[in-house]
Amino acid sequence: MGGEKKFGVLLCAEDSDYIKKRYGGYFGVFVEMLAEEGETWDVFRVANGEFPDDDEIAEFDGFVITGSCNDAHGNDVWICRLISLLKKLDSLKKKVLGICFGHQILSRALGGKTGRAVSGWDIGVTTIHLSSSSSKFFSSLEIPTTLPIIECHRDEVRELPPKAEVLAWSEKTGIEMFKYGSHMMGIQGHPEYTQDILFHLIDRLTQRGYIEDWYGDELKAKLEEVEPDKDAWKNLCTSFLKDRL
C-alpha cells in the first residue's frame, strides 16, 4: 500500500452539463488520460474555493492544473490563492503539470508574465515544434520533433519565469511548453481534449459571442483534416508527472 501514488487535479473550470454527462466532468477527462492502476486521484474545485489543506499536500505525489474560462492575469480571490499554492508546491518540489490556463498561471506564480495573445485566438489542431531543451528533457521517450495538439486559447505566456526553459513553440505562440527545474511543466495546448470536446467548446464560444458563427463553422471543417497525436501526449504527460523521464 505504501507504494501507491496519489495525484490531485486542481479544477479551474466549471463543468458544462454536456461534459458532465459524456465524460464525468473535466476531472474524468484527465483521469482517462493520466491515471494508471494502483493510483489515487482526487479533485479540488479551486475555482469554487476548494483547495487542499496544508497538511494534505504532503500526501500527494503531484498535481495537474486544468484550463479555465478565466484569465491567468486576473486577480480573482481564487486565482490569488492558487498562485500561493503553486509557490508552496514549488518550494516542496512537488510535480506540477499545467494545462492551458494552468500553463499560464504556473508561469505567473513562478515569476513569468501572461496576457492576451498578440495573434488572437488559437483554436484547432496546432503543430508545435520541440526545442533542443526538450530533446534532452524527454530523451528517454521516442517523441517526434513536431507534435499536433488541440488548442483553444486567447491568452499566452509572454515572458518565462527566471530559470525556466522553453520546451516547444508554434507559428502562433512562442512559448507552447516550458519547464521549471525538473518538477514543473506547462503545456499551452490541451493534450487531454478529444475533437468532440473542442466541437462542444466552439459551439459555446459562438453562443456566447466570443467568435463569429462563420468562424466556428470554418474551425469545425478544419478539424476534420488533422488529428492530434494523443498517444504521444499521454506518454509525455504521464512520464513527466510520474518521474519516469
Short mmCIF file of C-alpha atoms in Angstrom, two decimals:
data_model
loop_
_atom_site.label_atom_id
_atom_site.label_comp_id
_atom_site.label_asym_id
_atom_site.label_seq_id
_atom_site.Cartn_x
_atom_site.Cartn_y
_atom_site.Cartn_z
CA MET A 1 0.00 0.00 0.00
CA GLY A 2 2.86 2.36 0.81
CA GLY A 3 3.96 2.39 -2.85
CA GLU A 4 0.69 3.77 -4.22
CA LYS A 5 0.93 7.17 -5.84
CA LYS A 6 -1.58 9.94 -5.22
CA PHE A 7 -2.38 12.84 -7.53
CA GLY A 8 -4.67 15.86 -7.38
CA VAL A 9 -6.47 17.73 -10.16
CA LEU A 10 -6.80 21.46 -9.46
CA LEU A 11 -10.01 22.09 -11.42
CA CYS A 12 -10.15 25.71 -12.64
CA ALA A 13 -13.24 25.37 -14.87
CA GLU A 14 -16.94 24.81 -14.41
CA ASP A 15 -18.15 21.56 -15.96
CA SER A 16 -20.86 22.06 -18.58
CA ASP A 17 -23.82 19.68 -18.49
CA TYR A 18 -22.52 18.05 -21.69
CA ILE A 19 -19.03 17.40 -20.26
CA LYS A 20 -20.55 16.02 -17.04
CA LYS A 21 -22.86 13.67 -18.93
CA ARG A 22 -20.35 12.50 -21.56
CA TYR A 23 -17.10 12.38 -19.56
CA GLY A 24 -17.99 12.68 -15.87
CA GLY A 25 -16.67 16.26 -15.89
CA TYR A 26 -13.19 17.54 -16.79
CA PHE A 27 -11.80 15.56 -13.86
CA GLY A 28 -12.94 12.43 -15.70
CA VAL A 29 -11.20 13.59 -18.87
CA PHE A 30 -7.87 13.99 -17.05
CA VAL A 31 -8.21 10.71 -15.18
CA GLU A 32 -8.89 8.97 -18.52
CA MET A 33 -5.62 10.30 -19.92
CA LEU A 34 -3.31 10.14 -16.91
CA ALA A 35 -4.47 7.59 -14.33
CA GLU A 36 -2.87 4.15 -14.06
CA GLU A 37 -3.67 1.10 -11.97
CA GLY A 38 -2.98 1.41 -8.24
CA GLU A 39 -3.14 5.23 -8.14
CA THR A 40 -5.47 7.53 -6.24
CA TRP A 41 -6.81 10.65 -7.95
CA ASP A 42 -8.64 13.45 -6.12
CA VAL A 43 -10.21 16.65 -7.44
CA PHE A 44 -10.12 20.11 -5.86
CA ARG A 45 -12.56 22.59 -7.41
CA VAL A 46 -10.28 25.57 -6.85
CA ALA A 47 -12.44 27.92 -8.97
CA ASN A 48 -15.13 27.35 -6.31
CA GLY A 49 -12.69 27.96 -3.43
CA GLU A 50 -11.95 24.28 -2.70
CA PHE A 51 -8.23 23.87 -2.02
CA PRO A 52 -6.11 21.12 -0.41
CA ASP A 53 -5.22 21.79 3.22
CA ASP A 54 -1.56 22.46 4.00
CA ASP A 55 -1.23 19.14 5.85
CA GLU A 56 -2.86 17.30 2.91
CA ILE A 57 -0.33 18.50 0.32
CA ALA A 58 2.44 16.21 1.60
CA GLU A 59 0.29 13.13 0.76
CA PHE A 60 0.33 13.95 -2.97
CA ASP A 61 2.99 12.99 -5.49
CA GLY A 62 1.83 15.58 -7.99
CA PHE A 63 -0.88 17.93 -9.22
CA VAL A 64 -2.44 18.88 -12.56
CA ILE A 65 -3.83 22.40 -13.15
CA THR A 66 -6.64 22.46 -15.73
CA GLY A 67 -7.81 25.01 -18.25
CA SER A 68 -10.29 27.76 -17.37
CA CYS A 69 -12.50 30.45 -18.88
CA ASN A 70 -10.83 32.93 -16.51
CA ASP A 71 -7.74 34.99 -17.31
CA ALA A 72 -4.48 33.85 -15.70
CA HIS A 73 -3.53 37.53 -15.44
CA GLY A 74 -6.68 38.26 -13.40
CA ASN A 75 -6.77 38.82 -9.65
CA ASP A 76 -9.87 36.89 -8.57
CA VAL A 77 -9.59 35.67 -4.99
CA TRP A 78 -9.30 32.01 -6.02
CA ILE A 79 -6.62 32.84 -8.61
CA CYS A 80 -4.52 34.61 -5.96
CA ARG A 81 -4.97 31.60 -3.65
CA LEU A 82 -3.93 29.27 -6.46
CA ILE A 83 -0.76 31.30 -7.06
CA SER A 84 0.11 30.96 -3.35
CA LEU A 85 -0.49 27.20 -3.52
CA LEU A 86 1.73 26.83 -6.60
CA LYS A 87 4.55 28.71 -4.88
CA LYS A 88 4.24 26.31 -1.96
CA LEU A 89 4.27 23.28 -4.29
CA ASP A 90 7.42 24.67 -5.91
CA SER A 91 9.14 25.00 -2.53
CA LEU A 92 8.21 21.37 -1.80
CA LYS A 93 9.43 20.29 -5.27
CA LYS A 94 6.09 18.61 -5.99
CA LYS A 95 5.43 17.56 -9.58
CA VAL A 96 3.05 20.02 -11.24
CA LEU A 97 1.65 19.85 -14.78
CA GLY A 98 -0.17 22.97 -16.01
CA ILE A 99 -2.54 22.81 -19.00
CA CYS A 100 -3.63 25.94 -20.95
CA PHE A 101 -4.77 28.33 -18.16
CA GLY A 102 -2.75 26.02 -15.87
CA HIS A 103 0.35 26.60 -18.03
CA GLN A 104 -0.17 30.37 -17.82
CA ILE A 105 -0.91 30.55 -14.07
CA LEU A 106 2.05 28.29 -13.30
CA SER A 107 4.33 30.64 -15.22
CA ARG A 108 2.85 33.65 -13.39
CA ALA A 109 3.28 32.02 -9.96
CA LEU A 110 6.95 31.36 -10.73
CA GLY A 111 7.62 34.94 -11.85
CA GLY A 112 6.65 34.96 -15.54
CA LYS A 113 4.24 37.27 -17.37
CA THR A 114 0.95 36.37 -19.09
CA GLY A 115 -1.58 38.32 -21.14
CA ARG A 116 -3.75 38.39 -24.25
CA ALA A 117 -2.08 36.68 -27.21
CA VAL A 118 -0.83 39.18 -29.77
CA SER A 119 -2.01 36.88 -32.58
CA GLY A 120 -5.53 36.45 -31.11
CA TRP A 121 -7.45 33.21 -30.64
CA ASP A 122 -5.77 29.89 -31.44
CA ILE A 123 -8.48 27.25 -31.86
CA GLY A 124 -7.99 23.92 -33.58
CA VAL A 125 -5.14 21.46 -34.05
CA THR A 126 -1.77 23.24 -33.96
CA THR A 127 1.60 21.70 -34.80
CA ILE A 128 4.18 22.50 -32.15
CA HIS A 129 7.94 22.26 -32.57
CA LEU A 130 10.01 20.77 -29.75
CA SER A 131 13.15 22.71 -28.79
CA SER A 132 16.65 21.36 -28.22
CA SER A 133 15.99 21.62 -24.45
CA SER A 134 13.03 19.29 -24.80
CA SER A 135 15.01 16.65 -26.69
CA LYS A 136 17.32 16.41 -23.66
CA PHE A 137 14.44 16.53 -21.15
CA PHE A 138 12.47 13.82 -22.99
CA SER A 139 15.48 11.82 -24.18
CA SER A 140 14.11 8.58 -22.70
CA LEU A 141 10.92 8.90 -24.79
CA GLU A 142 10.57 8.28 -28.51
CA ILE A 143 8.83 11.54 -29.34
CA PRO A 144 8.89 13.24 -32.77
CA THR A 145 10.24 16.79 -33.08
CA THR A 146 6.83 18.09 -34.17
CA LEU A 147 3.55 17.19 -32.47
CA PRO A 148 -0.04 18.17 -33.31
CA ILE A 149 -2.12 19.22 -30.29
CA ILE A 150 -5.61 20.67 -29.77
CA GLU A 151 -5.54 24.35 -28.78
CA CYS A 152 -8.27 26.70 -27.52
CA HIS A 153 -6.89 29.92 -26.03
CA ARG A 154 -6.60 33.67 -26.49
CA ASP A 155 -4.07 34.28 -23.69
CA GLU A 156 -0.44 33.23 -23.60
CA VAL A 157 2.77 33.21 -21.58
CA ARG A 158 4.57 36.35 -22.73
CA GLU A 159 7.68 36.05 -20.62
CA LEU A 160 9.09 32.98 -18.90
CA PRO A 161 9.96 32.87 -15.20
CA PRO A 162 13.68 33.19 -14.42
CA LYS A 163 15.50 29.84 -14.91
CA ALA A 164 12.58 28.36 -16.89
CA GLU A 165 13.26 26.84 -20.33
CA VAL A 166 11.13 26.80 -23.48
CA LEU A 167 10.35 23.21 -24.48
CA ALA A 168 8.20 23.95 -27.54
CA TRP A 169 6.93 26.73 -29.81
CA SER A 170 4.49 27.14 -32.71
CA GLU A 171 3.96 29.66 -35.50
CA LYS A 172 1.34 31.45 -33.39
CA THR A 173 2.73 31.01 -29.88
CA GLY A 174 6.35 31.44 -28.83
CA ILE A 175 6.01 29.51 -25.56
CA GLU A 176 3.89 26.40 -26.19
CA MET A 177 5.65 24.43 -23.42
CA PHE A 178 8.10 25.23 -20.66
CA LYS A 179 9.79 23.52 -17.77
CA TYR A 180 10.97 24.88 -14.45
CA GLY A 181 13.54 22.65 -12.82
CA SER A 182 12.56 19.03 -13.35
CA HIS A 183 9.35 19.25 -11.26
CA MET A 184 7.14 21.80 -13.06
CA MET A 185 5.95 21.84 -16.66
CA GLY A 186 3.40 23.85 -18.61
CA ILE A 187 1.63 22.97 -21.87
CA GLN A 188 -0.40 25.66 -23.66
CA GLY A 189 -2.42 23.15 -25.69
CA HIS A 190 -4.88 20.52 -24.47
CA PRO A 191 -3.39 17.00 -24.60
CA GLU A 192 -6.47 15.74 -22.74
CA TYR A 193 -9.04 17.05 -25.25
CA THR A 194 -10.90 14.99 -27.82
CA GLN A 195 -12.19 16.54 -31.03
CA ASP A 196 -15.66 16.11 -29.58
CA ILE A 197 -14.77 18.36 -26.61
CA LEU A 198 -13.36 21.03 -28.94
CA PHE A 199 -16.52 20.90 -31.11
CA HIS A 200 -18.54 21.47 -27.93
CA LEU A 201 -16.32 24.41 -26.89
CA ILE A 202 -16.55 26.02 -30.35
CA ASP A 203 -20.36 25.88 -30.03
CA ARG A 204 -20.18 27.52 -26.58
CA LEU A 205 -17.82 30.25 -27.84
CA THR A 206 -20.16 31.10 -30.74
CA GLN A 207 -23.24 31.05 -28.47
CA ARG A 208 -21.55 33.48 -26.07
CA GLY A 209 -20.40 35.78 -28.87
CA TYR A 210 -16.65 35.22 -28.41
CA ILE A 211 -16.28 34.10 -32.02
CA GLU A 212 -18.48 34.56 -35.12
CA ASP A 213 -20.70 31.71 -36.37
CA TRP A 214 -18.90 31.54 -39.74
CA TYR A 215 -15.54 31.24 -37.98
CA GLY A 216 -16.86 28.43 -35.78
CA ASP A 217 -18.04 26.54 -38.87
CA GLU A 218 -14.67 27.07 -40.55
CA LEU A 219 -12.84 25.75 -37.47
CA LYS A 220 -15.00 22.62 -37.36
CA ALA A 221 -14.33 21.91 -41.04
CA LYS A 222 -10.57 22.17 -40.48
CA LEU A 223 -10.77 19.79 -37.51
CA GLU A 224 -11.81 17.00 -39.86
CA GLU A 225 -8.45 17.30 -41.66
CA VAL A 226 -5.89 16.60 -38.90
CA GLU A 227 -5.76 14.57 -35.68
CA PRO A 228 -3.76 15.36 -32.51
CA ASP A 229 -1.14 12.78 -31.52
CA LYS A 230 -2.93 11.71 -28.33
CA ASP A 231 -0.73 8.67 -27.64
CA ALA A 232 2.46 10.73 -27.77
CA TRP A 233 0.96 13.35 -25.47
CA LYS A 234 -0.27 10.74 -23.00
CA ASN A 235 3.21 9.20 -22.91
CA LEU A 236 4.86 12.59 -22.43
CA CYS A 237 2.48 13.80 -19.68
CA THR A 238 2.41 10.56 -17.68
CA SER A 239 6.19 10.14 -17.92
CA PHE A 240 6.75 13.68 -16.61
CA LEU A 241 4.16 13.51 -13.83
CA LYS A 242 5.28 10.10 -12.62
CA ASP A 243 9.01 10.82 -12.72
CA ARG A 244 9.82 8.36 -15.49
CA LEU A 245 11.93 10.69 -17.64
#
